[in-house]
């Protein structure tokens, strides 16, 4: 398929006037990936836009990131003692699977560490998400046994 600059310009004008890439694709009978490809090959710039259904119109500012970072640290500090208590209770169960036991033991051994730090200490290292999932599964397993 040859590149038609007039059609590309028409599509980009629709996009620049507020249409989403999905709507441009539908209007011009193209796939979304084809529209992206046409924009890239024509050198047209795509701007950051929030997904439909959200009110966010631009990325967080440095100040907002700082505030959110402090808030997340505060939440982590509040959650850690609760997690340590739950982990100690869960470790009382003899039938705890070794993978879950290792995650629980790390939480007890390093009570002030963040989940990301604990995930890095795990052998083998895990992602924060994977570590949290093992920890949560350990809690769930202990509750199921009670």
PDB file of C-alpha atoms in Angstrom:
ATOM      1  CA  UNK A   1       0.000   0.000   0.000  1.00  0.00           C
ATOM      2  CA  UNK A   2       1.501   3.338  -1.013  1.00  0.00           C
ATOM      3  CA  UNK A   3       1.673   6.254   1.364  1.00  0.00           C
ATOM      4  CA  UNK A   4      -0.837   8.975   0.493  1.00  0.00           C
ATOM      5  CA  UNK A   5       0.192  12.250   2.150  1.00  0.00           C
ATOM      6  CA  UNK A   6      -3.223  13.864   1.660  1.00  0.00           C
ATOM      7  CA  UNK A   7      -5.045  10.993   3.377  1.00  0.00           C
ATOM      8  CA  UNK A   8      -2.430  10.929   6.125  1.00  0.00           C
ATOM      9  CA  UNK A   9      -2.840  14.678   6.642  1.00  0.00           C
ATOM     10  CA  UNK A  10      -6.636  14.318   6.773  1.00  0.00           C
ATOM     11  CA  UNK A  11      -6.336  11.579   9.403  1.00  0.00           C
ATOM     12  CA  UNK A  12      -3.871  13.617  11.433  1.00  0.00           C
ATOM     13  CA  UNK A  13      -6.081  16.699  11.307  1.00  0.00           C
ATOM     14  CA  UNK A  14      -8.933  14.624  12.736  1.00  0.00           C
ATOM     15  CA  UNK A  15      -6.582  13.434  15.472  1.00  0.00           C
ATOM     16  CA  UNK A  16      -5.235  16.950  16.141  1.00  0.00           C
ATOM     17  CA  UNK A  17      -8.811  18.230  16.444  1.00  0.00           C
ATOM     18  CA  UNK A  18      -9.499  15.861  19.319  1.00  0.00           C
ATOM     19  CA  UNK A  19     -10.504  12.526  17.814  1.00  0.00           C
ATOM     20  CA  UNK A  20      -8.950   9.449  19.388  1.00  0.00           C
ATOM     21  CA  UNK A  21      -6.751   7.198  17.267  1.00  0.00           C
ATOM     22  CA  UNK A  22      -9.501   4.569  17.501  1.00  0.00           C
ATOM     23  CA  UNK A  23     -12.088   7.013  16.152  1.00  0.00           C
ATOM     24  CA  UNK A  24      -9.741   8.138  13.354  1.00  0.00           C
ATOM     25  CA  UNK A  25      -9.226   4.494  12.384  1.00  0.00           C
ATOM     26  CA  UNK A  26     -12.969   3.855  12.319  1.00  0.00           C
ATOM     27  CA  UNK A  27     -13.714   7.009  10.297  1.00  0.00           C
ATOM     28  CA  UNK A  28     -11.039   6.257   7.684  1.00  0.00           C
ATOM     29  CA  UNK A  29     -11.732   2.503   7.586  1.00  0.00           C
ATOM     30  CA  UNK A  30      -8.287   1.526   8.904  1.00  0.00           C
ATOM     31  CA  UNK A  31      -6.999  -0.523  11.804  1.00  0.00           C
ATOM     32  CA  UNK A  32      -5.605   1.292  14.823  1.00  0.00           C
ATOM     33  CA  UNK A  33      -2.140  -0.134  14.153  1.00  0.00           C
ATOM     34  CA  UNK A  34      -2.341   1.117  10.537  1.00  0.00           C
ATOM     35  CA  UNK A  35      -3.151   4.630  11.758  1.00  0.00           C
ATOM     36  CA  UNK A  36      -0.189   4.558  14.150  1.00  0.00           C
ATOM     37  CA  UNK A  37       2.032   3.303  11.315  1.00  0.00           C
ATOM     38  CA  UNK A  38       0.820   6.073   8.974  1.00  0.00           C
ATOM     39  CA  UNK A  39       1.407   8.730  11.629  1.00  0.00           C
ATOM     40  CA  UNK A  40       4.915   7.419  12.339  1.00  0.00           C
ATOM     41  CA  UNK A  41       5.918   7.167   8.684  1.00  0.00           C
ATOM     42  CA  UNK A  42       4.560  10.671   8.025  1.00  0.00           C
ATOM     43  CA  UNK A  43       6.488  12.094  10.967  1.00  0.00           C
ATOM     44  CA  UNK A  44       3.329  13.176  12.789  1.00  0.00           C
ATOM     45  CA  UNK A  45       3.663  13.622  16.537  1.00  0.00           C
ATOM     46  CA  UNK A  46       1.295  11.862  18.919  1.00  0.00           C
ATOM     47  CA  UNK A  47       0.552  13.601  22.191  1.00  0.00           C
ATOM     48  CA  UNK A  48      -0.121  12.127  25.608  1.00  0.00           C
ATOM     49  CA  UNK A  49      -3.834  11.617  26.144  1.00  0.00           C
ATOM     50  CA  UNK A  50      -5.655  10.019  29.022  1.00  0.00           C
ATOM     51  CA  UNK A  51      -7.654   6.881  28.356  1.00  0.00           C
ATOM     52  CA  UNK A  52     -11.376   7.249  27.866  1.00  0.00           C
ATOM     53  CA  UNK A  53     -13.241   7.306  31.130  1.00  0.00           C
ATOM     54  CA  UNK A  54     -10.438   8.997  33.071  1.00  0.00           C
ATOM     55  CA  UNK A  55     -10.093  12.629  34.021  1.00  0.00           C
ATOM     56  CA  UNK A  56      -6.287  12.657  33.975  1.00  0.00           C
ATOM     57  CA  UNK A  57      -5.120  14.854  31.091  1.00  0.00           C
ATOM     58  CA  UNK A  58      -1.353  14.939  31.700  1.00  0.00           C
ATOM     59  CA  UNK A  59       1.306  13.004  33.634  1.00  0.00           C
ATOM     60  CA  UNK A  60       1.858  13.797  37.302  1.00  0.00           C
ATOM     61  CA  UNK A  61       3.997  16.838  38.092  1.00  0.00           C
ATOM     62  CA  UNK A  62       7.170  16.474  40.170  1.00  0.00           C
ATOM     63  CA  UNK A  63       5.367  17.934  43.192  1.00  0.00           C
ATOM     64  CA  UNK A  64       2.471  15.479  42.805  1.00  0.00           C
ATOM     65  CA  UNK A  65       4.916  12.563  42.498  1.00  0.00           C
ATOM     66  CA  UNK A  66       6.675  13.711  45.667  1.00  0.00           C
ATOM     67  CA  UNK A  67       3.400  13.911  47.614  1.00  0.00           C
ATOM     68  CA  UNK A  68       2.243  10.524  46.326  1.00  0.00           C
ATOM     69  CA  UNK A  69       5.637   9.016  47.191  1.00  0.00           C
ATOM     70  CA  UNK A  70       5.409  10.274  50.773  1.00  0.00           C
ATOM     71  CA  UNK A  71       1.848   8.976  51.053  1.00  0.00           C
ATOM     72  CA  UNK A  72       2.887   5.532  49.776  1.00  0.00           C
ATOM     73  CA  UNK A  73       5.794   5.406  52.249  1.00  0.00           C
ATOM     74  CA  UNK A  74       3.417   6.271  55.081  1.00  0.00           C
ATOM     75  CA  UNK A  75       1.018   3.515  54.018  1.00  0.00           C
ATOM     76  CA  UNK A  76       3.909   1.034  53.851  1.00  0.00           C
ATOM     77  CA  UNK A  77       5.079   1.952  57.355  1.00  0.00           C
ATOM     78  CA  UNK A  78       1.548   1.456  58.692  1.00  0.00           C
ATOM     79  CA  UNK A  79       1.042  -1.871  56.906  1.00  0.00           C
ATOM     80  CA  UNK A  80       4.404  -3.439  57.829  1.00  0.00           C
ATOM     81  CA  UNK A  81       3.658  -4.238  61.524  1.00  0.00           C
ATOM     82  CA  UNK A  82       0.317  -5.777  60.567  1.00  0.00           C
ATOM     83  CA  UNK A  83       2.004  -7.921  57.914  1.00  0.00           C
ATOM     84  CA  UNK A  84       4.698  -9.000  60.391  1.00  0.00           C
ATOM     85  CA  UNK A  85       2.059 -10.100  62.933  1.00  0.00           C
ATOM     86  CA  UNK A  86       0.128 -12.019  60.287  1.00  0.00           C
ATOM     87  CA  UNK A  87       3.345 -13.608  58.999  1.00  0.00           C
ATOM     88  CA  UNK A  88       4.337 -14.781  62.495  1.00  0.00           C
ATOM     89  CA  UNK A  89       0.907 -16.364  62.954  1.00  0.00           C
ATOM     90  CA  UNK A  90       1.079 -18.008  59.533  1.00  0.00           C
ATOM     91  CA  UNK A  91       4.533 -19.455  60.262  1.00  0.00           C
ATOM     92  CA  UNK A  92       3.069 -21.405  63.197  1.00  0.00           C
ATOM     93  CA  UNK A  93       1.468 -23.786  60.692  1.00  0.00           C
ATOM     94  CA  UNK A  94       3.734 -26.741  60.011  1.00  0.00           C
ATOM     95  CA  UNK A  95       2.204 -27.529  56.623  1.00  0.00           C
ATOM     96  CA  UNK A  96       3.074 -24.156  55.084  1.00  0.00           C
ATOM     97  CA  UNK A  97       4.622 -24.748  51.621  1.00  0.00           C
ATOM     98  CA  UNK A  98       8.361 -23.874  51.517  1.00  0.00           C
ATOM     99  CA  UNK A  99       7.960 -21.138  48.874  1.00  0.00           C
ATOM    100  CA  UNK A 100       5.351 -19.353  50.972  1.00  0.00           C
ATOM    101  CA  UNK A 101       7.283 -19.972  54.186  1.00  0.00           C
ATOM    102  CA  UNK A 102      10.372 -18.261  52.691  1.00  0.00           C
ATOM    103  CA  UNK A 103       8.351 -15.152  51.827  1.00  0.00           C
ATOM    104  CA  UNK A 104       6.772 -15.051  55.298  1.00  0.00           C
ATOM    105  CA  UNK A 105      10.139 -15.514  57.033  1.00  0.00           C
ATOM    106  CA  UNK A 106      11.628 -12.585  55.122  1.00  0.00           C
ATOM    107  CA  UNK A 107       8.744 -10.339  56.215  1.00  0.00           C
ATOM    108  CA  UNK A 108       9.382 -11.289  59.867  1.00  0.00           C
ATOM    109  CA  UNK A 109      13.177 -11.038  59.608  1.00  0.00           C
ATOM    110  CA  UNK A 110      13.125  -7.562  58.014  1.00  0.00           C
ATOM    111  CA  UNK A 111      10.062  -5.822  59.501  1.00  0.00           C
ATOM    112  CA  UNK A 112      11.000  -2.311  58.343  1.00  0.00           C
ATOM    113  CA  UNK A 113      11.801  -3.224  54.735  1.00  0.00           C
ATOM    114  CA  UNK A 114       9.562  -2.356  51.815  1.00  0.00           C
ATOM    115  CA  UNK A 115       8.023  -5.046  49.643  1.00  0.00           C
ATOM    116  CA  UNK A 116      10.439  -4.125  46.849  1.00  0.00           C
ATOM    117  CA  UNK A 117      13.413  -4.577  49.188  1.00  0.00           C
ATOM    118  CA  UNK A 118      12.079  -7.902  50.449  1.00  0.00           C
ATOM    119  CA  UNK A 119      11.483  -9.074  46.884  1.00  0.00           C
ATOM    120  CA  UNK A 120      15.112  -8.285  46.050  1.00  0.00           C
ATOM    121  CA  UNK A 121      16.316 -10.193  49.138  1.00  0.00           C
ATOM    122  CA  UNK A 122      14.316 -13.287  48.207  1.00  0.00           C
ATOM    123  CA  UNK A 123      16.266 -16.225  46.770  1.00  0.00           C
ATOM    124  CA  UNK A 124      15.838 -16.165  43.824  1.00  0.00           C
ATOM    125  CA  UNK A 125      14.923 -12.461  43.611  1.00  0.00           C
ATOM    126  CA  UNK A 126      11.284 -11.756  42.773  1.00  0.00           C
ATOM    127  CA  UNK A 127       9.383  -8.793  41.461  1.00  0.00           C
ATOM    128  CA  UNK A 128       7.550  -6.749  44.068  1.00  0.00           C
ATOM    129  CA  UNK A 129       4.260  -8.058  42.688  1.00  0.00           C
ATOM    130  CA  UNK A 130       5.368 -11.705  42.805  1.00  0.00           C
ATOM    131  CA  UNK A 131       6.676 -11.311  46.353  1.00  0.00           C
ATOM    132  CA  UNK A 132       3.426  -9.686  47.512  1.00  0.00           C
ATOM    133  CA  UNK A 133       1.431 -12.490  45.899  1.00  0.00           C
ATOM    134  CA  UNK A 134       3.434 -15.144  47.776  1.00  0.00           C
ATOM    135  CA  UNK A 135       3.042 -13.253  51.022  1.00  0.00           C
ATOM    136  CA  UNK A 136      -0.710 -12.920  50.474  1.00  0.00           C
ATOM    137  CA  UNK A 137      -0.970 -16.610  49.565  1.00  0.00           C
ATOM    138  CA  UNK A 138       0.837 -17.440  52.800  1.00  0.00           C
ATOM    139  CA  UNK A 139      -1.723 -15.399  54.740  1.00  0.00           C
ATOM    140  CA  UNK A 140      -4.594 -17.070  52.848  1.00  0.00           C
ATOM    141  CA  UNK A 141      -3.175 -20.551  53.443  1.00  0.00           C
ATOM    142  CA  UNK A 142      -2.875 -19.886  57.176  1.00  0.00           C
ATOM    143  CA  UNK A 143      -6.457 -18.591  57.361  1.00  0.00           C
ATOM    144  CA  UNK A 144      -7.756 -21.629  55.469  1.00  0.00           C
ATOM    145  CA  UNK A 145      -6.095 -23.971  57.975  1.00  0.00           C
ATOM    146  CA  UNK A 146      -7.629 -22.196  60.970  1.00  0.00           C
TER     147      UNK A 146
END
